[in-house]
Tab-separated table of C-alpha atoms in Angstrom:
chain	number	residue	atom	x	y	z
A	292	GLY	CA	74.157	108.767	105.141
A	293	ALA	CA	76.738	108.563	107.880
A	294	GLY	CA	77.977	105.120	106.934
A	295	VAL	CA	77.599	102.295	104.464
A	296	SER	CA	74.079	100.923	104.676
A	297	GLN	CA	73.115	97.398	103.642
A	298	SER	CA	69.709	95.785	103.386
A	299	PRO	CA	68.252	93.492	104.379
A	300	SER	CA	70.315	92.715	107.452
A	301	ASN	CA	69.132	89.108	107.352
A	302	LYS	CA	67.691	87.044	104.516
A	303	VAL	CA	66.507	83.459	104.555
A	304	THR	CA	65.720	81.969	101.177
A	305	GLU	CA	64.923	78.587	99.722
A	306	LYS	CA	67.459	76.798	97.583
A	307	GLY	CA	66.948	77.679	93.929
A	308	LYS	CA	65.424	81.112	94.529
A	309	ASP	CA	67.014	84.382	93.405
A	310	VAL	CA	68.015	87.035	95.951
A	311	GLU	CA	68.987	90.697	95.742
A	312	LEU	CA	71.182	92.398	98.305
A	313	ARG	CA	71.424	96.165	98.441
A	314	CYS	CA	74.290	98.477	99.365
A	315	ASP	CA	74.067	102.232	99.857
A	316	PRO	CA	77.631	103.603	100.057
A	317	ILE	CA	78.779	106.715	101.834
A	318	SER	CA	77.691	109.754	99.863
A	319	GLY	CA	80.373	110.909	97.452
A	320	HIS	CA	82.401	107.699	97.570
A	321	THR	CA	83.346	106.644	94.067
A	322	ALA	CA	84.684	103.158	94.832
A	323	LEU	CA	82.403	100.336	96.014
A	324	TYR	CA	83.348	96.770	96.911
A	325	TRP	CA	81.487	93.574	97.722
A	326	TYR	CA	83.025	90.874	99.919
A	327	ARG	CA	81.715	87.598	101.275
A	328	GLN	CA	82.438	86.286	104.773
A	329	SER	CA	81.788	82.584	105.225
A	330	LEU	CA	82.876	79.993	107.756
A	331	GLY	CA	84.804	77.885	105.300
A	332	GLN	CA	86.412	80.610	103.192
A	333	GLY	CA	86.886	83.623	105.468
A	334	LEU	CA	86.569	87.058	103.850
A	335	GLU	CA	86.699	86.969	100.047
A	336	PHE	CA	86.651	89.764	97.497
A	337	LEU	CA	83.769	89.512	95.017
A	338	ILE	CA	83.510	92.612	92.821
A	339	TYR	CA	84.608	96.227	92.725
A	340	PHE	CA	83.197	99.336	91.058
A	341	GLN	CA	85.169	102.506	90.454
A	342	GLY	CA	83.342	105.483	89.008
A	343	ASN	CA	82.234	104.855	85.441
A	344	SER	CA	84.881	102.224	84.724
A	345	ALA	CA	83.960	98.645	83.954
A	346	PRO	CA	83.675	96.716	87.225
A	347	ASP	CA	86.357	94.261	88.307
A	348	LYS	CA	84.415	91.006	88.561
A	349	SER	CA	87.399	88.760	89.114
A	350	GLY	CA	86.201	87.527	92.515
A	351	LEU	CA	82.703	86.403	91.563
A	352	PRO	CA	82.537	82.638	92.255
A	353	SER	CA	80.164	81.700	89.437
A	354	ASP	CA	77.933	83.145	86.741
A	355	ARG	CA	75.014	82.941	89.176
A	356	PHE	CA	76.464	86.034	90.833
A	357	SER	CA	76.122	89.496	89.321
A	358	ALA	CA	76.141	93.066	90.542
A	359	GLU	CA	75.286	96.469	89.243
A	360	ARG	CA	75.756	99.978	90.446
A	361	THR	CA	73.235	102.511	89.270
A	362	GLY	CA	74.065	106.183	88.939
A	363	GLY	CA	77.392	105.675	90.622
A	364	SER	CA	75.729	105.200	93.988
A	365	VAL	CA	73.525	102.307	95.143
A	366	SER	CA	74.665	98.798	94.262
A	367	THR	CA	72.729	95.546	94.073
A	368	LEU	CA	74.308	92.101	94.317
A	369	THR	CA	72.119	89.419	92.758
A	370	ILE	CA	72.500	85.700	93.327
A	371	GLN	CA	70.450	83.503	91.011
A	372	ARG	CA	69.360	79.955	91.777
A	373	THR	CA	70.825	80.099	95.262
A	374	GLN	CA	72.699	77.105	96.667
A	375	GLN	CA	73.399	76.199	100.281
A	376	GLU	CA	77.072	77.058	99.833
A	377	ASP	CA	76.003	80.652	99.119
A	378	SER	CA	75.076	81.026	102.804
A	379	ALA	CA	77.382	83.720	104.186
A	380	VAL	CA	77.542	87.326	105.317
A	381	TYR	CA	77.806	89.642	102.325
A	382	LEU	CA	79.714	92.815	103.102
A	383	CYS	CA	79.770	96.032	101.141
A	384	ALA	CA	82.458	98.686	101.485
A	385	SER	CA	83.154	102.043	99.906
A	386	SER	CA	86.066	104.427	99.681
A	387	LEU	CA	86.339	108.000	98.548
A	388	PHE	CA	88.584	107.160	95.595
A	389	GLU	CA	90.161	104.049	94.191
A	390	ALA	CA	93.485	105.350	95.472
A	391	ASP	CA	92.132	105.904	98.963
A	392	THR	CA	93.687	103.717	101.619
A	393	GLU	CA	90.619	103.348	103.779
A	394	ALA	CA	87.545	101.338	102.894
A	395	PHE	CA	84.466	101.735	105.113
A	396	PHE	CA	82.393	98.609	105.613
A	397	GLY	CA	78.698	98.124	106.170
A	398	GLN	CA	77.362	95.682	108.744
A	399	GLY	CA	76.537	93.125	106.117
A	400	THR	CA	73.620	90.990	105.006
A	401	ARG	CA	73.477	87.515	106.508
A	402	LEU	CA	72.142	85.168	103.830
A	403	THR	CA	70.907	81.724	104.797
A	404	VAL	CA	69.887	79.305	102.050
A	405	VAL	CA	67.700	76.470	103.309
B	193	GLY	CA	98.073	84.616	94.192
B	194	ASP	CA	98.161	86.907	97.176
B	195	SER	CA	97.548	85.415	100.593
B	196	VAL	CA	97.562	86.386	104.271
B	197	THR	CA	98.248	84.028	107.154
B	198	GLN	CA	97.471	85.019	110.710
B	199	MET	CA	97.637	83.134	113.951
B	200	GLU	CA	94.740	80.959	114.958
B	201	GLY	CA	92.586	82.098	117.803
B	202	PRO	CA	91.030	82.516	120.133
B	203	VAL	CA	93.589	84.447	122.119
B	204	THR	CA	92.641	84.948	125.759
B	205	LEU	CA	94.532	87.520	127.828
B	206	SER	CA	94.136	89.234	131.146
B	207	GLU	CA	93.684	92.979	131.187
B	208	GLU	CA	96.990	94.898	130.920
B	209	ALA	CA	98.759	91.944	129.279
B	210	PHE	CA	100.931	92.381	126.184
B	211	LEU	CA	99.351	91.381	122.886
B	212	THR	CA	100.942	90.069	119.716
B	213	ILE	CA	98.924	88.730	116.793
B	214	ASN	CA	101.176	87.396	114.050
B	215	CYS	CA	100.480	88.101	110.386
B	216	THR	CA	102.563	87.090	107.376
B	217	TYR	CA	101.753	87.624	103.745
B	218	THR	CA	102.576	86.505	100.227
B	219	ALA	CA	102.184	89.038	97.452
B	220	THR	CA	103.598	90.119	94.156
B	221	GLY	CA	104.595	93.738	93.963
B	222	TYR	CA	104.346	96.126	96.879
B	223	PRO	CA	100.991	95.846	98.620
B	224	SER	CA	99.606	98.066	101.344
B	225	LEU	CA	98.948	96.272	104.634
B	226	PHE	CA	96.039	96.718	107.012
B	227	TRP	CA	94.620	95.578	110.299
B	228	TYR	CA	90.824	95.659	110.531
B	229	VAL	CA	88.841	95.026	113.726
B	230	GLN	CA	85.312	93.727	114.146
B	231	TYR	CA	83.788	94.447	117.551
B	232	PRO	CA	80.804	92.322	118.643
B	233	GLY	CA	77.707	93.315	116.694
B	234	GLU	CA	79.538	95.878	114.583
B	235	GLY	CA	80.988	96.083	111.089
B	236	LEU	CA	84.638	95.895	110.083
B	237	GLN	CA	86.622	99.004	110.982
B	238	LEU	CA	90.088	100.000	109.870
B	239	LEU	CA	92.423	99.869	112.866
B	240	LEU	CA	95.720	100.824	111.233
B	241	LYS	CA	97.594	100.644	107.962
B	242	ALA	CA	101.044	100.866	106.384
B	243	THR	CA	101.627	101.590	102.735
B	244	LYS	CA	105.325	100.839	102.286
B	245	ALA	CA	108.173	98.878	103.794
B	246	ASP	CA	109.351	99.957	107.272
B	247	ASP	CA	106.232	102.089	107.801
B	248	LYS	CA	104.666	101.744	111.243
B	249	GLY	CA	100.925	102.028	111.551
B	250	SER	CA	99.472	102.940	114.922
B	251	ASN	CA	96.088	103.667	116.453
B	252	LYS	CA	94.433	103.295	119.866
B	253	GLY	CA	97.675	101.941	121.354
B	254	PHE	CA	98.025	99.259	118.669
B	255	GLU	CA	101.073	99.173	116.388
B	256	ALA	CA	102.274	97.157	113.416
B	257	THR	CA	105.386	97.554	111.286
B	258	TYR	CA	105.563	96.620	107.588
B	259	ARG	CA	108.548	94.228	107.385
B	260	LYS	CA	109.334	93.407	103.778
B	261	GLU	CA	112.310	91.193	104.631
B	262	THR	CA	110.147	88.861	106.722
B	263	THR	CA	106.871	89.579	104.845
B	264	SER	CA	105.190	90.282	108.167
B	265	PHE	CA	102.856	92.819	109.745
B	266	HIS	CA	102.428	91.683	113.350
B	267	LEU	CA	99.936	93.537	115.534
B	268	GLU	CA	101.062	94.541	119.034
B	269	LYS	CA	99.650	96.374	122.013
B	270	GLY	CA	101.466	96.912	125.263
B	271	SER	CA	98.488	96.741	127.609
B	272	VAL	CA	95.150	95.364	126.444
B	273	GLN	CA	91.773	96.348	127.864
B	274	VAL	CA	88.501	94.452	128.088
B	275	SER	CA	87.146	96.812	125.428
B	276	ASP	CA	89.738	95.441	122.952
B	277	SER	CA	87.877	92.126	122.821
B	278	ALA	CA	87.070	91.674	119.138
B	279	VAL	CA	88.084	89.800	115.998
B	280	TYR	CA	91.185	91.174	114.272
B	281	PHE	CA	91.826	90.724	110.546
B	282	CYS	CA	95.109	91.279	108.755
B	283	ALA	CA	94.724	92.263	105.093
B	284	LEU	CA	96.646	93.415	102.056
B	285	SER	CA	95.629	95.291	98.949
B	286	ASP	CA	96.597	94.229	95.483
B	287	ARG	CA	97.779	97.710	94.572
B	288	ALA	CA	100.232	99.845	96.487
B	289	GLY	CA	98.684	102.755	98.299
B	290	THR	CA	95.074	101.671	97.917
B	291	ALA	CA	92.400	99.721	99.758
B	292	SER	CA	91.426	98.052	96.517
B	293	LYS	CA	90.644	94.323	96.380
B	294	LEU	CA	91.667	93.402	99.878
B	295	THR	CA	92.875	89.887	100.669
B	296	PHE	CA	92.104	89.023	104.282
B	297	GLY	CA	93.471	86.570	106.789
B	298	THR	CA	91.035	84.284	108.582
B	299	GLY	CA	90.757	86.535	111.631
B	300	THR	CA	91.926	86.135	115.239
B	301	ARG	CA	89.447	86.410	118.063
B	302	LEU	CA	90.804	88.228	121.126
B	303	GLN	CA	89.123	87.854	124.481
B	304	VAL	CA	90.368	90.063	127.305
B	305	THR	CA	89.292	89.261	130.854
B	306	LEU	CA	89.519	91.210	134.095
């Protein structure tokens, strides 16, 4: 596609439920990043995939968060047993290579946990 | 750890006024520095970047110079337009010359009026 695509654009879920957020990066981009944008914490790095290397998970806030990237393309961020503090906009970005200096961002998924 | 501090907003200016948004950073090593912009209803977009000390990034009339001695990357524009109204984020990468694992400031909202 022309840009990074994320779905759904909005998600409301009940506390304790699991959610899956999807990211479709720009075709051919080997690096993919997840960030979280929340009122209290600003924009935070979560996880980063580069090609076939093991992902850098150093930003994941707890073991309830996980992500995978299948076939080097689409990525899914999963949050288990959601809590109210998980409410945020989850942003995905991709870049052509790890060494590229421009990351292209999607419009995000707004997650609300009620 | 790495951190970015940028001036609190909102900043309200009249059209054709001079703009400065201050950004200072703390980092180990030699990060790359970025300004991203988020227009209303749109995703984050790269505005400009600088990958080493004394580099000047520029785009759309905006400029910022990578000052290692003052650990700063202030954004400037000589004459703002209504269409520049947006939220501006200063960011750094954890590895020189990449957009990997960005650390963002909290964002500064700019409102330009006629």
